[in-house]
GROMACS .gro file of C-alpha atoms in nm:
model
  191
    1ARG     CA    1   0.000   0.000   0.000
    2PHE     CA    2   0.290   0.241   0.068
    3ALA     CA    3   0.389   0.216  -0.298
    4VAL     CA    4   0.041   0.291  -0.438
    5VAL     CA    5  -0.102   0.639  -0.486
    6VAL     CA    6  -0.481   0.661  -0.501
    7GLN     CA    7  -0.676   0.940  -0.663
    8SER     CA    8  -0.793   1.107  -0.343
    9PRO     CA    9  -0.490   1.261  -0.165
   10HIS     CA   10  -0.690   1.268   0.160
   11TRP     CA   11  -0.774   0.897   0.157
   12ASP     CA   12  -0.431   0.807   0.026
   13GLU     CA   13  -0.264   0.975   0.323
   14ASP     CA   14  -0.521   0.841   0.572
   15GLU     CA   15  -0.471   0.483   0.457
   16LYS     CA   16  -0.094   0.511   0.465
   17SER     CA   17  -0.106   0.662   0.815
   18TRP     CA   18  -0.338   0.382   0.928
   19LEU     CA   19  -0.099   0.120   0.786
   20THR     CA   20   0.196   0.291   0.954
   21ASP     CA   21   0.014   0.268   1.287
   22GLU     CA   22  -0.067  -0.099   1.227
   23PHE     CA   23   0.300  -0.178   1.169
   24VAL     CA   24   0.393   0.009   1.486
   25LYS     CA   25   0.139  -0.202   1.681
   26MET     CA   26   0.312  -0.516   1.549
   27GLY     CA   27   0.637  -0.397   1.702
   28ASP     CA   28   0.957  -0.591   1.644
   29ARG     CA   29   0.775  -0.849   1.430
   30ALA     CA   30   0.730  -0.578   1.163
   31LYS     CA   31   1.097  -0.473   1.151
   32PRO     CA   32   1.214  -0.734   0.894
   33ILE     CA   33   0.919  -0.655   0.664
   34LEU     CA   34   0.978  -0.282   0.688
   35ARG     CA   35   1.353  -0.321   0.646
   36GLU     CA   36   1.310  -0.525   0.328
   37PHE     CA   37   1.063  -0.269   0.191
   38ILE     CA   38   1.295   0.023   0.273
   39LEU     CA   39   1.592  -0.148   0.109
   40LYS     CA   40   1.404  -0.239  -0.210
   41ARG     CA   41   1.122   0.007  -0.276
   42ASN     CA   42   1.113   0.369  -0.381
   43GLU     CA   43   0.835   0.510  -0.160
   44VAL     CA   44   0.997   0.478   0.181
   45ASN     CA   45   0.866   0.768   0.395
   46HIS     CA   46   0.584   0.584   0.573
   47ALA     CA   47   0.790   0.269   0.618
   48LEU     CA   48   1.070   0.479   0.768
   49LEU     CA   49   0.826   0.645   1.004
   50ALA     CA   50   0.695   0.307   1.123
   51TYR     CA   51   1.045   0.162   1.160
   52ARG     CA   52   1.168   0.460   1.361
   53LYS     CA   53   0.872   0.434   1.600
   54ILE     CA   54   0.941   0.064   1.654
   55VAL     CA   55   1.317   0.064   1.712
   56ALA     CA   56   1.449   0.110   2.062
   57ASN     CA   57   1.725   0.353   1.964
   58ASP     CA   58   1.830   0.585   1.686
   59GLU     CA   59   2.144   0.384   1.608
   60ASP     CA   60   1.940   0.098   1.457
   61TYR     CA   61   1.740   0.350   1.251
   62LYS     CA   62   2.053   0.538   1.137
   63ALA     CA   63   2.216   0.212   1.029
   64LEU     CA   64   1.910   0.130   0.819
   65LEU     CA   65   1.916   0.476   0.657
   66LYS     CA   66   2.283   0.429   0.567
   67ASP     CA   67   2.225   0.079   0.427
   68ALA     CA   68   1.922   0.195   0.228
   69LEU     CA   69   2.101   0.489   0.070
   70GLU     CA   70   2.408   0.280  -0.013
   71VAL     CA   71   2.196   0.038  -0.220
   72ARG     CA   72   2.081   0.338  -0.428
   73PRO     CA   73   2.398   0.480  -0.585
   74PRO     CA   74   2.394   0.813  -0.772
   75SER     CA   75   2.398   0.616  -1.098
   76ASP     CA   76   2.066   0.446  -1.013
   77HIS     CA   77   1.800   0.605  -1.234
   78ARG     CA   78   1.507   0.418  -1.080
   79SER     CA   79   1.526   0.526  -0.719
   80VAL     CA   80   1.502   0.905  -0.731
   81GLN     CA   81   1.217   0.932  -0.482
   82GLY     CA   82   1.378   0.685  -0.244
   83LYS     CA   83   1.710   0.871  -0.251
   84GLN     CA   84   1.537   1.203  -0.182
   85GLU     CA   85   1.338   1.060   0.109
   86LEU     CA   86   1.642   0.889   0.259
   87ILE     CA   87   1.863   1.197   0.231
   88ALA     CA   88   1.590   1.403   0.398
   89ALA     CA   89   1.562   1.145   0.678
   90ILE     CA   90   1.939   1.139   0.729
   91SER     CA   91   1.952   1.517   0.744
   92GLU     CA   92   1.729   1.510   1.053
   93PHE     CA   93   2.035   1.389   1.245
   94ASP     CA   94   2.375   1.542   1.308
   95HIS     CA   95   2.472   1.460   0.956
   96ALA     CA   96   2.839   1.556   0.975
   97SER     CA   97   2.904   1.186   1.021
   98TYR     CA   98   2.701   1.125   0.704
   99ASP     CA   99   2.874   1.385   0.485
  100ASP     CA  100   3.081   1.128   0.296
  101LEU     CA  101   2.769   0.917   0.241
  102ILE     CA  102   2.569   1.211   0.098
  103LEU     CA  103   2.848   1.388  -0.093
  104PRO     CA  104   2.838   1.166  -0.407
  105TYR     CA  105   2.471   1.260  -0.454
  106LEU     CA  106   2.579   1.611  -0.551
  107HIS     CA  107   2.647   1.439  -0.884
  108ASP     CA  108   2.338   1.220  -0.901
  109HIS     CA  109   2.166   1.209  -1.240
  110SER     CA  110   1.852   1.365  -1.085
  111ASP     CA  111   1.826   1.737  -1.011
  112ASP     CA  112   1.587   1.658  -0.726
  113VAL     CA  113   1.841   1.433  -0.556
  114GLN     CA  114   2.121   1.683  -0.614
  115CYS     CA  115   1.913   1.958  -0.453
  116ALA     CA  116   1.829   1.729  -0.158
  117ALA     CA  117   2.200   1.658  -0.111
  118ILE     CA  118   2.284   2.031  -0.126
  119ALA     CA  119   2.022   2.105   0.140
  120ALA     CA  120   2.143   1.819   0.359
  121LEU     CA  121   2.505   1.932   0.338
  122ALA     CA  122   2.434   2.303   0.383
  123THR     CA  123   2.533   2.329   0.748
  124SER     CA  124   2.818   2.079   0.744
  125PRO     CA  125   3.125   2.202   0.932
  126SER     CA  126   3.352   2.006   0.697
  127GLU     CA  127   3.583   2.216   0.480
  128HIS     CA  128   3.582   1.932   0.226
  129VAL     CA  129   3.202   1.959   0.195
  130LYS     CA  130   3.213   2.338   0.170
  131THR     CA  131   3.477   2.310  -0.103
  132SER     CA  132   3.256   2.062  -0.290
  133LEU     CA  133   2.958   2.299  -0.272
  134VAL     CA  134   3.172   2.590  -0.394
  135GLU     CA  135   3.307   2.373  -0.676
  136LEU     CA  136   2.950   2.325  -0.801
  137LEU     CA  137   2.934   2.699  -0.872
  138LYS     CA  138   3.181   2.651  -1.157
  139SER     CA  139   2.993   2.364  -1.316
  140GLU     CA  140   2.850   2.379  -1.663
  141ALA     CA  141   2.729   2.018  -1.629
  142HIS     CA  142   2.466   2.079  -1.360
  143SER     CA  143   2.126   2.230  -1.428
  144ALA     CA  144   2.042   2.592  -1.353
  145ARG     CA  145   1.815   2.485  -1.068
  146VAL     CA  146   2.094   2.286  -0.901
  147LEU     CA  147   2.346   2.566  -0.948
  148ARG     CA  148   2.108   2.825  -0.804
  149SER     CA  149   2.036   2.596  -0.510
  150ALA     CA  150   2.409   2.558  -0.441
  151ALA     CA  151   2.465   2.933  -0.483
  152ASP     CA  152   2.186   3.013  -0.237
  153ILE     CA  153   2.344   2.783   0.024
  154VAL     CA  154   2.701   2.908  -0.035
  155SER     CA  155   2.579   3.267  -0.008
  156LYS     CA  156   2.352   3.210   0.294
  157TYR     CA  157   2.622   3.036   0.498
  158LYS     CA  158   2.895   3.275   0.381
  159MET     CA  159   3.126   2.999   0.261
  160ASN     CA  160   3.469   3.122   0.155
  161ILE     CA  161   3.522   3.149  -0.220
  162PRO     CA  162   3.881   3.126  -0.347
  163GLY     CA  163   3.985   3.413  -0.571
  164ASP     CA  164   4.041   3.186  -0.872
  165VAL     CA  165   3.683   3.053  -0.887
  166ASN     CA  166   3.526   3.119  -1.225
  167LEU     CA  167   3.151   3.112  -1.165
  168SER     CA  168   2.928   2.945  -1.423
  169ASP     CA  169   2.718   3.179  -1.637
  170VAL     CA  170   2.402   3.070  -1.455
  171VAL     CA  171   2.547   3.166  -1.117
  172LYS     CA  172   2.692   3.494  -1.254
  173ASP     CA  173   2.341   3.598  -1.359
  174ASP     CA  174   2.239   3.642  -0.995
  175PHE     CA  175   2.557   3.638  -0.786
  176THR     CA  176   2.899   3.795  -0.765
  177ILE     CA  177   3.201   3.744  -0.540
  178GLU     CA  178   3.275   4.019  -0.289
  179SER     CA  179   3.543   3.994  -0.021
  180GLY     CA  180   3.571   3.620  -0.072
  181HIS     CA  181   3.198   3.549  -0.037
  182LEU     CA  182   2.916   3.491  -0.281
  183VAL     CA  183   2.670   3.781  -0.278
  184ARG     CA  184   2.336   3.809  -0.456
  185ILE     CA  185   2.319   4.086  -0.715
  186ASN     CA  186   2.034   4.326  -0.659
  187HIS     CA  187   1.889   4.368  -1.006
  188PRO     CA  188   1.697   4.693  -1.061
  189ALA     CA  189   1.321   4.642  -1.085
  190SER     CA  190   1.198   4.641  -1.444
  191ALA     CA  191   0.967   4.915  -1.548
   0.00000   0.00000   0.00000
């Protein structure tokens, strides 16, 4: 049922919430079923919610998140939704320990997954991650949406920009480098 979308969004959500609650009532007996679903299916949000409510500690849940994302590499074209949902779930935790797990998804084939990875890595204290986000600003291979997402994060968190960075044309449309930081250009209002 988690993998089926019915026409009525209200009933769809109600039924999925009901099923989530039923799994939680089953307790530990439901863990293997949920784990298998999370590792193999694309629509994992409700299964993740049930699993997290069942497990005794976050470490079991975090291990499942890691395992589930690892079976969906950036080259996997069929698991876009699953990757997005897992990255979002991972980012609920102190994800600095997950930076290396999420970092490859900056180069996923899907813009949605790339944007999820950018958002998840935004507050990382790692200089390596910050450098990777800044490197995106030079890319001509990423879409405009991804580049703007990265630029927004780099600007918002005032990440240092080396003087030799040549911004992509998409980024230069809205941003400039001032005093080693990316700053949004205030375009005059059109008449």
